[in-house]
Amino acid sequence: LSDKFTGLAGVMAGKYDWRPMQGVRSVGDVLNLIVAENNMLTNVLTGATPPAGASKPAPITDPAALQAALKTSYASLRDAVGKLSDSDLRAAAQIFGMQTTKQGATLIVLLDQDQTLVGERSQQIENVGRGCVKDTRPFSFGGLLAVPHSAS
C-alpha cells in the first residue's frame, strides 16, 4: 500500500484539491487521512499517546512533503508491526471507537486503505464518469472519499 499511495501522491501532485464530486474528500484529504491513520495505528500498536493538548496537524499540501510523510508513516507502522509478538497481537486495543485486538486494529485500517485503492464501486464510478449512470450518492475509491466532510 505504501508504494501505491506514494505513487498516487506523485501522480496527483498539483491536483490534491480534486474531488470526484462535491461534498466528498479531495485527493489531498485522503492522502493526509492515510498518514493520520498510519500514525494513529502505530500509536495503538506501540501504546504511545499523543502529547496532552496536541492539536490536529495542518494538512500537508507540498507534494514532496506528502510523499515523504506517507513513506515515513508506513515505515513506522511496518516497524511497529514487526516488533509485535503473537501475544501482543492478541492484546486488547481500541480503534475508531471499536474494541478489538492489535491484530484486529491493523486489519481494520489496512483493509480500509486497500478498499480505497480497489474501490467497491469502481464500475459505477466509470459509468458515472462516462455519463451512463446518474448517481447522486457520494461515492469513493473504496470508502475514504465517500464520507462527507461534515462526517469526517
Short mmCIF file of N, CA and C in Angstrom, two decimals:
data_model
loop_
_atom_site.label_atom_id
_atom_site.label_comp_id
_atom_site.label_asym_id
_atom_site.label_seq_id
_atom_site.Cartn_x
_atom_site.Cartn_y
_atom_site.Cartn_z
N LEU A 1 0.82 -1.19 0.00
CA LEU A 1 0.00 0.00 0.00
C LEU A 1 0.86 1.26 0.00
N SER A 2 1.99 1.18 0.67
CA SER A 2 2.86 2.35 0.76
C SER A 2 3.26 2.85 -0.62
N ASP A 3 3.75 1.95 -1.46
CA ASP A 3 4.17 2.35 -2.81
C ASP A 3 3.00 2.88 -3.63
N LYS A 4 1.84 2.28 -3.47
CA LYS A 4 0.68 2.70 -4.25
C LYS A 4 0.21 4.09 -3.85
N PHE A 5 0.12 4.35 -2.54
CA PHE A 5 -0.32 5.67 -2.11
C PHE A 5 0.74 6.74 -2.39
N THR A 6 2.01 6.37 -2.22
CA THR A 6 3.08 7.32 -2.53
C THR A 6 3.09 7.62 -4.03
N GLY A 7 2.87 6.59 -4.84
CA GLY A 7 2.77 6.79 -6.29
C GLY A 7 1.60 7.66 -6.66
N LEU A 8 0.45 7.43 -6.01
CA LEU A 8 -0.73 8.26 -6.25
C LEU A 8 -0.44 9.71 -5.87
N ALA A 9 0.26 9.91 -4.76
CA ALA A 9 0.60 11.26 -4.34
C ALA A 9 1.47 11.94 -5.39
N GLY A 10 2.37 11.18 -6.02
CA GLY A 10 3.22 11.74 -7.06
C GLY A 10 2.46 12.07 -8.33
N VAL A 11 1.60 11.16 -8.75
CA VAL A 11 0.82 11.35 -9.98
C VAL A 11 -0.16 12.51 -9.83
N MET A 12 -0.71 12.67 -8.65
CA MET A 12 -1.72 13.70 -8.42
C MET A 12 -1.13 15.01 -7.91
N ALA A 13 0.20 15.11 -7.86
CA ALA A 13 0.85 16.35 -7.40
C ALA A 13 0.28 17.53 -8.20
N GLY A 14 -0.06 18.58 -7.48
CA GLY A 14 -0.65 19.75 -8.10
C GLY A 14 -2.16 19.64 -8.30
N LYS A 15 -2.70 18.46 -7.98
CA LYS A 15 -4.14 18.23 -8.15
C LYS A 15 -4.76 17.70 -6.85
N TYR A 16 -4.15 18.01 -5.74
CA TYR A 16 -4.63 17.48 -4.46
C TYR A 16 -6.00 17.99 -4.07
N ASP A 17 -6.45 19.05 -4.71
CA ASP A 17 -7.78 19.57 -4.38
C ASP A 17 -8.88 18.93 -5.22
N TRP A 18 -8.53 18.02 -6.13
CA TRP A 18 -9.52 17.37 -6.99
C TRP A 18 -10.43 16.47 -6.15
N ARG A 19 -11.73 16.55 -6.43
CA ARG A 19 -12.75 15.72 -5.79
C ARG A 19 -13.59 15.06 -6.88
N PRO A 20 -13.96 13.81 -6.69
CA PRO A 20 -14.81 13.17 -7.70
C PRO A 20 -16.19 13.81 -7.79
N MET A 21 -16.61 14.46 -6.73
CA MET A 21 -17.87 15.20 -6.72
C MET A 21 -17.91 16.07 -5.48
N GLN A 22 -18.79 17.04 -5.48
CA GLN A 22 -18.92 17.95 -4.36
C GLN A 22 -19.34 17.20 -3.10
N GLY A 23 -18.78 17.61 -1.96
CA GLY A 23 -19.17 17.03 -0.68
C GLY A 23 -18.39 15.82 -0.26
N VAL A 24 -17.40 15.41 -1.04
CA VAL A 24 -16.58 14.26 -0.65
C VAL A 24 -15.13 14.71 -0.52
N ARG A 25 -14.33 13.88 0.05
CA ARG A 25 -12.94 14.23 0.30
C ARG A 25 -12.16 14.40 -1.01
N SER A 26 -11.22 15.33 -0.96
CA SER A 26 -10.31 15.53 -2.08
C SER A 26 -9.19 14.49 -2.00
N VAL A 27 -8.41 14.42 -3.07
CA VAL A 27 -7.25 13.52 -3.08
C VAL A 27 -6.32 13.87 -1.92
N GLY A 28 -6.07 15.16 -1.74
CA GLY A 28 -5.21 15.59 -0.63
C GLY A 28 -5.77 15.20 0.72
N ASP A 29 -7.09 15.34 0.88
CA ASP A 29 -7.73 14.92 2.13
C ASP A 29 -7.49 13.44 2.40
N VAL A 30 -7.64 12.63 1.36
CA VAL A 30 -7.47 11.18 1.52
C VAL A 30 -6.03 10.84 1.85
N LEU A 31 -5.09 11.44 1.14
CA LEU A 31 -3.68 11.13 1.40
C LEU A 31 -3.27 11.56 2.80
N ASN A 32 -3.75 12.72 3.24
CA ASN A 32 -3.48 13.16 4.61
C ASN A 32 -4.14 12.23 5.63
N LEU A 33 -5.33 11.74 5.30
CA LEU A 33 -6.01 10.80 6.17
C LEU A 33 -5.21 9.50 6.31
N ILE A 34 -4.63 9.03 5.22
CA ILE A 34 -3.81 7.81 5.26
C ILE A 34 -2.63 8.02 6.22
N VAL A 35 -1.97 9.17 6.12
CA VAL A 35 -0.86 9.47 7.03
C VAL A 35 -1.36 9.46 8.47
N ALA A 36 -2.49 10.12 8.72
CA ALA A 36 -3.04 10.18 10.08
C ALA A 36 -3.43 8.80 10.60
N GLU A 37 -4.07 7.99 9.74
CA GLU A 37 -4.44 6.62 10.16
C GLU A 37 -3.22 5.79 10.49
N ASN A 38 -2.19 5.89 9.65
CA ASN A 38 -0.96 5.12 9.91
C ASN A 38 -0.35 5.53 11.24
N ASN A 39 -0.30 6.83 11.49
CA ASN A 39 0.27 7.30 12.76
C ASN A 39 -0.60 6.87 13.94
N MET A 40 -1.92 6.94 13.78
CA MET A 40 -2.82 6.51 14.84
C MET A 40 -2.63 5.02 15.13
N LEU A 41 -2.58 4.20 14.08
CA LEU A 41 -2.41 2.76 14.27
C LEU A 41 -1.05 2.46 14.90
N THR A 42 -0.02 3.15 14.48
CA THR A 42 1.30 2.97 15.09
C THR A 42 1.22 3.26 16.59
N ASN A 43 0.53 4.33 16.96
CA ASN A 43 0.36 4.66 18.38
C ASN A 43 -0.41 3.57 19.12
N VAL A 44 -1.47 3.03 18.49
CA VAL A 44 -2.25 1.95 19.12
C VAL A 44 -1.36 0.74 19.34
N LEU A 45 -0.55 0.39 18.37
CA LEU A 45 0.28 -0.81 18.46
C LEU A 45 1.43 -0.66 19.44
N THR A 46 1.96 0.55 19.57
CA THR A 46 3.11 0.77 20.46
C THR A 46 2.70 1.25 21.84
N GLY A 47 1.44 1.66 21.99
CA GLY A 47 0.98 2.18 23.26
C GLY A 47 1.33 3.65 23.46
N ALA A 48 1.87 4.29 22.44
CA ALA A 48 2.21 5.71 22.53
C ALA A 48 0.93 6.54 22.52
N THR A 49 0.96 7.63 23.20
CA THR A 49 -0.18 8.54 23.19
C THR A 49 0.30 9.92 22.74
N PRO A 50 -0.54 10.61 21.98
CA PRO A 50 -0.16 11.97 21.59
C PRO A 50 -0.02 12.85 22.82
N PRO A 51 0.86 13.84 22.75
CA PRO A 51 1.01 14.74 23.91
C PRO A 51 -0.32 15.39 24.27
N ALA A 52 -0.54 15.61 25.55
CA ALA A 52 -1.77 16.26 26.01
C ALA A 52 -1.89 17.63 25.34
N GLY A 53 -3.08 17.91 24.86
CA GLY A 53 -3.32 19.20 24.22
C GLY A 53 -2.82 19.29 22.79
N ALA A 54 -2.32 18.18 22.26
CA ALA A 54 -1.82 18.20 20.87
C ALA A 54 -2.99 18.44 19.93
N SER A 55 -2.79 19.32 18.98
CA SER A 55 -3.85 19.60 18.02
C SER A 55 -3.63 18.80 16.75
N LYS A 56 -4.68 18.71 15.97
CA LYS A 56 -4.60 18.01 14.69
C LYS A 56 -3.61 18.75 13.79
N PRO A 57 -2.67 18.03 13.19
CA PRO A 57 -1.69 18.72 12.34
C PRO A 57 -2.35 19.31 11.10
N ALA A 58 -1.76 20.38 10.62
CA ALA A 58 -2.26 21.01 9.40
C ALA A 58 -2.07 20.05 8.23
N PRO A 59 -2.99 20.06 7.28
CA PRO A 59 -2.84 19.19 6.11
C PRO A 59 -1.53 19.49 5.36
N ILE A 60 -0.93 18.45 4.87
CA ILE A 60 0.30 18.60 4.09
C ILE A 60 -0.11 18.83 2.64
N THR A 61 0.32 19.91 2.06
CA THR A 61 -0.06 20.23 0.68
C THR A 61 1.11 20.15 -0.29
N ASP A 62 2.33 20.21 0.21
CA ASP A 62 3.50 20.12 -0.65
C ASP A 62 3.67 18.67 -1.11
N PRO A 63 3.72 18.43 -2.43
CA PRO A 63 3.80 17.05 -2.93
C PRO A 63 4.99 16.25 -2.37
N ALA A 64 6.16 16.84 -2.33
CA ALA A 64 7.32 16.11 -1.82
C ALA A 64 7.16 15.79 -0.34
N ALA A 65 6.65 16.76 0.42
CA ALA A 65 6.45 16.54 1.86
C ALA A 65 5.38 15.49 2.11
N LEU A 66 4.32 15.48 1.31
CA LEU A 66 3.26 14.49 1.49
C LEU A 66 3.76 13.10 1.13
N GLN A 67 4.53 12.98 0.06
CA GLN A 67 5.09 11.68 -0.31
C GLN A 67 6.03 11.18 0.79
N ALA A 68 6.84 12.08 1.35
CA ALA A 68 7.75 11.71 2.43
C ALA A 68 6.96 11.29 3.68
N ALA A 69 5.89 12.03 3.99
CA ALA A 69 5.06 11.69 5.16
C ALA A 69 4.41 10.32 4.98
N LEU A 70 3.94 10.02 3.77
CA LEU A 70 3.36 8.70 3.51
C LEU A 70 4.40 7.61 3.72
N LYS A 71 5.59 7.79 3.15
CA LYS A 71 6.66 6.78 3.30
C LYS A 71 7.04 6.60 4.76
N THR A 72 7.20 7.71 5.48
CA THR A 72 7.59 7.65 6.88
C THR A 72 6.51 6.99 7.73
N SER A 73 5.25 7.32 7.47
CA SER A 73 4.17 6.74 8.27
C SER A 73 4.07 5.24 8.04
N TYR A 74 4.25 4.80 6.79
CA TYR A 74 4.23 3.35 6.52
C TYR A 74 5.46 2.66 7.11
N ALA A 75 6.62 3.31 7.07
CA ALA A 75 7.83 2.70 7.64
C ALA A 75 7.68 2.55 9.15
N SER A 76 7.13 3.56 9.81
CA SER A 76 6.91 3.48 11.26
C SER A 76 5.91 2.38 11.59
N LEU A 77 4.86 2.27 10.79
CA LEU A 77 3.85 1.24 11.00
C LEU A 77 4.44 -0.15 10.79
N ARG A 78 5.22 -0.30 9.73
CA ARG A 78 5.87 -1.58 9.44
C ARG A 78 6.78 -1.98 10.60
N ASP A 79 7.52 -1.02 11.14
CA ASP A 79 8.42 -1.27 12.26
C ASP A 79 7.63 -1.69 13.50
N ALA A 80 6.53 -0.99 13.77
CA ALA A 80 5.70 -1.31 14.95
C ALA A 80 5.11 -2.72 14.83
N VAL A 81 4.59 -3.05 13.65
CA VAL A 81 4.00 -4.39 13.45
C VAL A 81 5.08 -5.46 13.58
N GLY A 82 6.25 -5.19 13.04
CA GLY A 82 7.35 -6.16 13.08
C GLY A 82 7.83 -6.47 14.49
N LYS A 83 7.61 -5.58 15.41
CA LYS A 83 8.05 -5.78 16.80
C LYS A 83 7.01 -6.49 17.67
N LEU A 84 5.82 -6.74 17.13
CA LEU A 84 4.77 -7.36 17.92
C LEU A 84 4.95 -8.88 17.99
N SER A 85 4.81 -9.42 19.17
CA SER A 85 4.82 -10.88 19.35
C SER A 85 3.40 -11.39 19.09
N ASP A 86 3.25 -12.71 19.04
CA ASP A 86 1.91 -13.29 18.90
C ASP A 86 1.02 -12.84 20.04
N SER A 87 1.58 -12.79 21.23
CA SER A 87 0.82 -12.36 22.41
C SER A 87 0.40 -10.89 22.27
N ASP A 88 1.31 -10.06 21.78
CA ASP A 88 0.99 -8.64 21.57
C ASP A 88 -0.16 -8.49 20.58
N LEU A 89 -0.16 -9.28 19.52
CA LEU A 89 -1.20 -9.19 18.51
C LEU A 89 -2.58 -9.50 19.08
N ARG A 90 -2.62 -10.36 20.11
CA ARG A 90 -3.90 -10.72 20.73
C ARG A 90 -4.32 -9.75 21.83
N ALA A 91 -3.46 -8.79 22.16
CA ALA A 91 -3.77 -7.82 23.22
C ALA A 91 -4.92 -6.91 22.80
N ALA A 92 -5.72 -6.51 23.77
CA ALA A 92 -6.86 -5.64 23.51
C ALA A 92 -6.39 -4.29 22.98
N ALA A 93 -7.20 -3.74 22.09
CA ALA A 93 -6.91 -2.43 21.52
C ALA A 93 -8.23 -1.78 21.13
N GLN A 94 -8.18 -0.48 21.01
CA GLN A 94 -9.37 0.25 20.57
C GLN A 94 -8.97 1.13 19.39
N ILE A 95 -9.80 1.08 18.35
CA ILE A 95 -9.56 1.93 17.18
C ILE A 95 -10.90 2.32 16.58
N PHE A 96 -11.03 3.56 16.18
CA PHE A 96 -12.28 4.09 15.63
C PHE A 96 -13.45 3.82 16.57
N GLY A 97 -13.18 3.84 17.88
CA GLY A 97 -14.23 3.62 18.86
C GLY A 97 -14.65 2.18 19.03
N MET A 98 -13.92 1.26 18.40
CA MET A 98 -14.26 -0.17 18.48
C MET A 98 -13.24 -0.90 19.34
N GLN A 99 -13.72 -1.81 20.16
CA GLN A 99 -12.84 -2.70 20.91
C GLN A 99 -12.46 -3.86 20.02
N THR A 100 -11.19 -4.17 19.97
CA THR A 100 -10.68 -5.25 19.15
C THR A 100 -9.34 -5.68 19.74
N THR A 101 -8.53 -6.32 18.95
CA THR A 101 -7.16 -6.65 19.34
C THR A 101 -6.22 -5.81 18.49
N LYS A 102 -4.94 -5.84 18.81
CA LYS A 102 -3.98 -5.11 17.98
C LYS A 102 -3.96 -5.67 16.56
N GLN A 103 -4.10 -6.98 16.43
CA GLN A 103 -4.18 -7.58 15.11
C GLN A 103 -5.44 -7.10 14.39
N GLY A 104 -6.56 -7.07 15.10
CA GLY A 104 -7.81 -6.59 14.52
C GLY A 104 -7.70 -5.14 14.08
N ALA A 105 -7.10 -4.30 14.90
CA ALA A 105 -6.93 -2.88 14.56
C ALA A 105 -6.10 -2.74 13.28
N THR A 106 -5.06 -3.54 13.18
CA THR A 106 -4.21 -3.49 11.98
C THR A 106 -5.00 -3.89 10.74
N LEU A 107 -5.76 -4.95 10.86
CA LEU A 107 -6.57 -5.40 9.72
C LEU A 107 -7.63 -4.37 9.33
N ILE A 108 -8.28 -3.77 10.32
CA ILE A 108 -9.31 -2.77 10.04
C ILE A 108 -8.73 -1.63 9.23
N VAL A 109 -7.60 -1.09 9.66
CA VAL A 109 -7.00 0.07 8.98
C VAL A 109 -6.48 -0.32 7.60
N LEU A 110 -5.73 -1.40 7.52
CA LEU A 110 -5.12 -1.75 6.23
C LEU A 110 -6.15 -2.22 5.21
N LEU A 111 -7.17 -2.92 5.64
CA LEU A 111 -8.22 -3.32 4.70
C LEU A 111 -9.01 -2.10 4.22
N ASP A 112 -9.22 -1.14 5.10
CA ASP A 112 -9.89 0.09 4.71
C ASP A 112 -9.05 0.83 3.67
N GLN A 113 -7.76 0.89 3.88
CA GLN A 113 -6.89 1.56 2.93
C GLN A 113 -6.84 0.81 1.60
N ASP A 114 -6.83 -0.51 1.67
CA ASP A 114 -6.84 -1.30 0.43
C ASP A 114 -8.11 -1.04 -0.36
N GLN A 115 -9.24 -0.97 0.33
CA GLN A 115 -10.51 -0.69 -0.34
C GLN A 115 -10.49 0.68 -1.01
N THR A 116 -9.72 1.60 -0.45
CA THR A 116 -9.60 2.92 -1.05
C THR A 116 -9.02 2.80 -2.46
N LEU A 117 -8.08 1.90 -2.63
CA LEU A 117 -7.45 1.71 -3.94
C LEU A 117 -8.29 0.84 -4.87
N VAL A 118 -8.86 -0.22 -4.33
CA VAL A 118 -9.59 -1.18 -5.16
C VAL A 118 -10.94 -0.61 -5.57
N GLY A 119 -11.66 -0.09 -4.62
CA GLY A 119 -12.94 0.54 -4.89
C GLY A 119 -14.06 -0.44 -5.13
N GLU A 120 -14.96 -0.51 -4.16
CA GLU A 120 -16.12 -1.39 -4.30
C GLU A 120 -16.99 -0.97 -5.47
N ARG A 121 -17.00 0.30 -5.75
CA ARG A 121 -17.92 0.79 -6.76
C ARG A 121 -17.16 1.31 -7.98
N SER A 122 -16.01 0.72 -8.29
CA SER A 122 -15.20 1.24 -9.39
C SER A 122 -15.95 1.21 -10.71
N GLN A 123 -16.74 0.18 -10.96
CA GLN A 123 -17.50 0.13 -12.20
C GLN A 123 -18.53 1.25 -12.23
N GLN A 124 -19.17 1.50 -11.10
CA GLN A 124 -20.15 2.57 -11.03
C GLN A 124 -19.47 3.92 -11.27
N ILE A 125 -18.29 4.09 -10.73
CA ILE A 125 -17.55 5.32 -10.94
C ILE A 125 -17.26 5.51 -12.42
N GLU A 126 -16.83 4.44 -13.09
CA GLU A 126 -16.58 4.51 -14.53
C GLU A 126 -17.85 4.93 -15.27
N ASN A 127 -18.96 4.31 -14.93
CA ASN A 127 -20.22 4.62 -15.61
C ASN A 127 -20.66 6.05 -15.37
N VAL A 128 -20.51 6.52 -14.13
CA VAL A 128 -20.86 7.90 -13.84
C VAL A 128 -19.95 8.83 -14.64
N GLY A 129 -18.67 8.52 -14.68
CA GLY A 129 -17.70 9.34 -15.43
C GLY A 129 -18.02 9.41 -16.92
N ARG A 130 -18.57 8.34 -17.46
CA ARG A 130 -18.93 8.32 -18.89
C ARG A 130 -20.32 8.87 -19.12
N GLY A 131 -21.02 9.22 -18.05
CA GLY A 131 -22.36 9.76 -18.19
C GLY A 131 -23.42 8.70 -18.42
N CYS A 132 -23.06 7.42 -18.20
CA CYS A 132 -24.01 6.32 -18.43
C CYS A 132 -25.02 6.19 -17.30
N VAL A 133 -24.62 6.59 -16.10
CA VAL A 133 -25.47 6.42 -14.93
C VAL A 133 -25.45 7.73 -14.16
N LYS A 134 -26.61 8.16 -13.75
CA LYS A 134 -26.66 9.34 -12.88
C LYS A 134 -26.82 8.83 -11.46
N ASP A 135 -25.80 9.04 -10.65
CA ASP A 135 -25.81 8.58 -9.27
C ASP A 135 -25.54 9.79 -8.39
N THR A 136 -26.48 10.15 -7.56
CA THR A 136 -26.31 11.33 -6.72
C THR A 136 -25.73 11.00 -5.36
N ARG A 137 -25.51 9.70 -5.07
CA ARG A 137 -24.93 9.34 -3.78
C ARG A 137 -23.43 9.66 -3.79
N PRO A 138 -22.88 10.12 -2.66
CA PRO A 138 -21.44 10.31 -2.61
C PRO A 138 -20.76 8.96 -2.86
N PHE A 139 -19.79 8.95 -3.73
CA PHE A 139 -19.08 7.71 -3.99
C PHE A 139 -17.61 7.90 -3.73
N SER A 140 -16.87 6.81 -3.82
CA SER A 140 -15.48 6.87 -3.43
C SER A 140 -14.66 5.89 -4.22
N PHE A 141 -13.41 5.97 -3.97
CA PHE A 141 -12.49 4.96 -4.44
C PHE A 141 -12.31 4.02 -3.26
N GLY A 142 -13.38 3.35 -2.87
CA GLY A 142 -13.34 2.32 -1.86
C GLY A 142 -13.76 2.73 -0.47
N GLY A 143 -14.13 3.93 -0.23
CA GLY A 143 -14.64 4.23 1.08
C GLY A 143 -14.17 5.54 1.67
N LEU A 144 -12.90 5.88 1.54
CA LEU A 144 -12.42 7.06 2.23
C LEU A 144 -12.96 8.35 1.63
N LEU A 145 -13.21 8.37 0.35
CA LEU A 145 -13.76 9.58 -0.26
C LEU A 145 -15.26 9.67 -0.04
N ALA A 146 -15.87 8.59 0.40
CA ALA A 146 -17.32 8.55 0.50
C ALA A 146 -17.88 9.33 1.68
N VAL A 147 -17.05 9.61 2.65
CA VAL A 147 -17.54 10.25 3.85
C VAL A 147 -17.62 11.75 3.62
N PRO A 148 -18.82 12.34 3.66
CA PRO A 148 -18.92 13.79 3.51
C PRO A 148 -18.10 14.50 4.57
N HIS A 149 -17.62 15.68 4.25
CA HIS A 149 -16.77 16.42 5.19
C HIS A 149 -17.41 16.60 6.54
N SER A 150 -18.72 16.81 6.57
CA SER A 150 -19.38 17.02 7.86
C SER A 150 -19.27 15.81 8.76
N ALA A 151 -19.01 14.62 8.17
CA ALA A 151 -18.90 13.40 8.98
C ALA A 151 -17.47 13.02 9.25
N SER A 152 -16.50 13.73 8.71
CA SER A 152 -15.10 13.32 8.91
C SER A 152 -14.51 13.84 10.18
#
